[in-house]
Amino acid sequence: KQNHRGLILAAVAPKAPAQMHSRCVHVGLFLFVLCPLHSFSFLLSIDLGSQYFKVALVAPGKLEIVHNQHSKRKTPTAVSFHDKTRTFGDDAVASAPRGPAKTPMFFTRQLGLNYSNAVPSGVEYHWLPKSTYPYVLGVNDSGTLRFDFGEETYVVEEVLAHLLGFAKDLAMQAADGISVTETVITVTSSATIAQRKSIVEAARIAGLPRPSLMHETSAAALQRSLDLDLSNRTNGST
């Protein structure tokens, strides 16, 4: 089952226009209204899911969902550390059969979790299902899940930072190299405070400026409010 929260909007906004924008675009539009842009900057919005993510940008004269290198709006939440050159999204998924133990997917579910007391010291970390997490795993002193890729090791926030950096690069290419001034990332309804802090930390590691979070329910409500046509309503009507 796909965990793509953008599809929620179809349920909360029946009879929406055929070319309805993604929720992350409207988050960007909301920021565009509240935060006037400088001449050479844009706002970055990321709709982050455990299986897919979307990117949108708001720049002078431009408001759009960003397409990835395969001309798709939806990109798999996957990073490949199999080769010296990092690959992301569809490319990472395509290379996964050659190096499944070095291609993290579904890793956002582990953000903010503390595994300090998950297993006794010296025991291999196999409590996660191998079908979803076929990796060599460890736990840092802080309790954060760690991926061991031979000579390289990354905690889950650093893996997400690689992906967020890729999302930023996609947006900058679409904006012809204009710099990012602010970032908004959606979070799930079940996200804990620790998970939200982990996402913000990953955004900072990725170099995303002024990262902030927006609850997916708030984003959906914003989407609905922008879709409503109130032009024919009189004062006091409901």
XYZ file of C-alpha atoms in Angstrom:
238
model
C 0.000 0.000 0.000
C 1.491 3.302 -1.023
C 2.058 5.779 1.768
C 1.610 8.853 -0.424
C -0.221 11.488 1.547
C -0.820 13.708 -1.447
C -3.636 11.331 -2.403
C -5.521 12.340 0.759
C -6.444 15.592 -0.907
C -8.632 13.813 -3.448
C -10.808 12.644 -0.568
C -11.096 15.958 1.212
C -11.722 17.954 -1.948
C -14.396 16.198 -4.072
C -15.287 17.774 -7.403
C -11.873 19.449 -7.504
C -10.644 20.844 -10.818
C -9.085 18.309 -13.183
C -5.701 19.973 -12.911
C -5.670 20.275 -9.140
C -2.224 21.128 -7.788
C -0.468 18.988 -5.175
C -0.714 19.940 -1.529
C 2.967 20.909 -1.461
C 2.313 23.536 -4.145
C -0.378 25.138 -2.013
C 1.904 25.121 0.999
C 4.292 27.084 -1.185
C 1.485 29.395 -2.276
C 0.609 30.006 1.363
C 4.201 31.016 2.046
C 4.255 33.120 -1.086
C 1.375 35.183 0.271
C 2.838 35.579 3.746
C 6.531 35.955 2.860
C 7.320 38.334 -0.029
C 10.177 36.960 -2.079
C 13.442 38.621 -2.918
C 14.365 39.049 -6.561
C 16.660 36.027 -6.641
C 15.241 33.464 -4.231
C 12.525 30.852 -3.938
C 10.652 28.847 -1.316
C 11.005 25.063 -1.264
C 8.193 22.715 -0.202
C 8.677 18.947 0.270
C 5.788 16.535 0.772
C 7.709 13.717 2.488
C 6.362 10.162 2.658
C 7.937 6.853 3.610
C 7.560 5.527 0.044
C 7.429 8.657 -2.139
C 8.011 12.387 -1.918
C 7.149 15.442 -3.988
C 8.888 18.781 -4.363
C 7.377 22.179 -5.191
C 8.820 25.650 -5.472
C 7.592 29.212 -5.464
C 9.829 31.701 -7.255
C 9.207 35.076 -8.907
C 6.666 34.311 -11.603
C 6.820 30.575 -10.970
C 4.703 28.187 -8.866
C 4.959 24.508 -9.738
C 5.566 20.916 -8.735
C 9.108 19.987 -9.684
C 9.694 17.028 -12.013
C 12.558 14.668 -11.263
C 15.193 13.504 -13.746
C 12.663 11.050 -15.215
C 10.018 13.756 -15.739
C 7.910 12.389 -12.879
C 6.293 14.428 -10.134
C 6.497 11.581 -7.609
C 9.933 10.280 -6.574
C 10.634 7.131 -4.516
C 12.070 7.818 -1.067
C 15.235 5.815 -1.724
C 18.995 6.425 -1.673
C 21.664 4.108 -3.090
C 25.130 3.968 -1.518
C 26.108 1.029 -3.745
C 28.363 3.045 -6.051
C 30.763 5.875 -5.303
C 28.243 8.229 -6.920
C 25.016 8.512 -4.933
C 21.790 7.771 -6.778
C 18.297 8.703 -5.660
C 14.662 7.927 -6.334
C 13.958 5.774 -9.388
C 17.667 5.336 -10.097
C 18.259 4.051 -6.563
C 15.335 1.625 -6.847
C 16.674 0.379 -10.202
C 20.116 -0.292 -8.696
C 18.734 -1.942 -5.542
C 18.979 -5.527 -6.915
C 22.750 -5.035 -7.330
C 23.195 -3.740 -3.788
C 20.062 -4.168 -1.637
C 22.055 -3.846 1.590
C 23.238 -0.390 0.497
C 19.945 1.049 -0.751
C 17.876 2.377 2.180
C 14.137 2.575 1.544
C 11.257 3.112 3.999
C 13.856 4.492 6.394
C 11.814 7.556 7.374
C 9.781 5.286 9.664
C 12.860 4.992 11.891
C 13.363 8.723 12.410
C 13.339 9.825 16.034
C 13.189 6.301 17.466
C 15.484 5.319 20.322
C 16.918 1.810 20.038
C 19.316 2.012 22.984
C 17.591 -0.888 24.754
C 16.344 -2.732 21.659
C 18.731 -5.694 21.977
C 21.522 -6.730 24.341
C 25.027 -5.500 23.631
C 26.902 -7.587 21.050
C 23.757 -9.098 19.498
C 23.093 -8.475 15.800
C 20.296 -6.023 15.048
C 17.753 -8.200 13.242
C 14.553 -7.082 14.960
C 13.404 -5.211 11.828
C 11.886 -7.291 8.979
C 14.580 -8.359 6.509
C 12.160 -7.983 3.580
C 11.997 -4.237 4.227
C 15.353 -3.626 5.933
C 17.961 -5.954 4.354
C 20.780 -3.871 5.798
C 23.634 -4.171 8.254
C 22.246 -2.123 11.123
C 23.662 -0.704 14.299
C 22.750 1.776 16.994
C 24.698 4.871 18.006
C 25.295 5.851 21.621
C 22.334 8.207 21.320
C 20.063 5.298 20.345
C 19.711 6.408 16.711
C 19.529 3.689 14.066
C 22.716 3.424 11.993
C 23.272 1.954 8.522
C 26.651 0.275 8.026
C 27.799 0.285 4.393
C 31.257 -1.169 4.771
C 33.674 1.716 5.166
C 30.835 4.224 5.473
C 28.205 4.493 8.174
C 25.247 6.865 8.356
C 22.561 7.411 10.960
C 19.013 7.636 9.642
C 18.972 11.469 9.792
C 22.055 11.581 7.561
C 20.438 9.241 5.040
C 17.409 11.526 4.913
C 19.739 14.516 4.564
C 21.159 12.987 1.369
C 17.624 12.691 -0.004
C 16.622 16.218 1.013
C 19.773 17.537 -0.636
C 18.709 15.778 -3.830
C 15.241 17.361 -3.542
C 16.861 20.766 -3.162
C 19.003 20.178 -6.268
C 15.907 19.238 -8.292
C 14.207 22.462 -7.244
C 17.261 24.604 -7.990
C 17.536 23.110 -11.471
C 13.885 23.913 -12.087
C 14.489 27.467 -10.833
C 17.595 27.947 -13.017
C 19.977 27.992 -10.062
C 18.089 30.535 -7.937
C 18.883 30.023 -4.238
C 16.502 28.651 -1.596
C 15.530 31.012 1.239
C 13.016 28.909 3.184
C 11.931 25.273 3.403
C 8.653 23.659 4.491
C 8.319 19.886 4.957
C 5.074 18.035 5.683
C 4.881 15.577 8.593
C 2.469 12.726 9.191
C -0.374 12.776 11.697
C 1.414 10.186 13.827
C 4.797 11.985 13.920
C 6.139 12.385 17.449
C 8.128 15.364 18.732
C 11.323 13.290 18.425
C 10.509 12.388 14.815
C 9.792 16.017 13.952
C 13.105 17.076 15.487
C 14.877 14.386 13.440
C 13.366 15.712 10.202
C 14.429 19.260 11.031
C 17.926 18.023 11.911
C 18.141 16.173 8.579
C 17.089 19.343 6.765
C 19.827 21.294 8.521
C 22.425 18.646 7.668
C 21.298 18.922 4.034
C 21.812 22.677 4.160
C 18.153 23.563 3.661
C 17.637 27.120 4.927
C 15.144 27.930 7.680
C 13.495 24.483 7.740
C 10.010 24.307 9.242
C 7.318 21.636 9.412
C 3.654 21.649 8.455
C 1.196 19.036 9.680
C -0.370 17.071 6.816
C -3.854 17.777 8.195
C -3.146 21.511 8.119
C -1.804 21.167 4.596
C -4.947 19.288 3.526
C -7.150 21.962 5.150
C -5.204 24.643 3.320
C -5.687 22.736 0.064
C -9.435 22.532 0.683
C -9.746 26.219 1.532
C -7.984 27.188 -1.693
C -10.253 24.916 -3.737
C -13.480 26.385 -2.347
C -15.323 28.806 -4.580
C -16.991 31.415 -2.358
C -17.738 33.909 -5.103
C -21.488 33.151 -5.147
C -22.015 33.185 -1.375
C -23.709 36.094 0.366
C -22.780 37.519 3.751
C -23.884 35.259 6.596
C -24.437 32.193 4.400
C -22.917 28.843 5.380
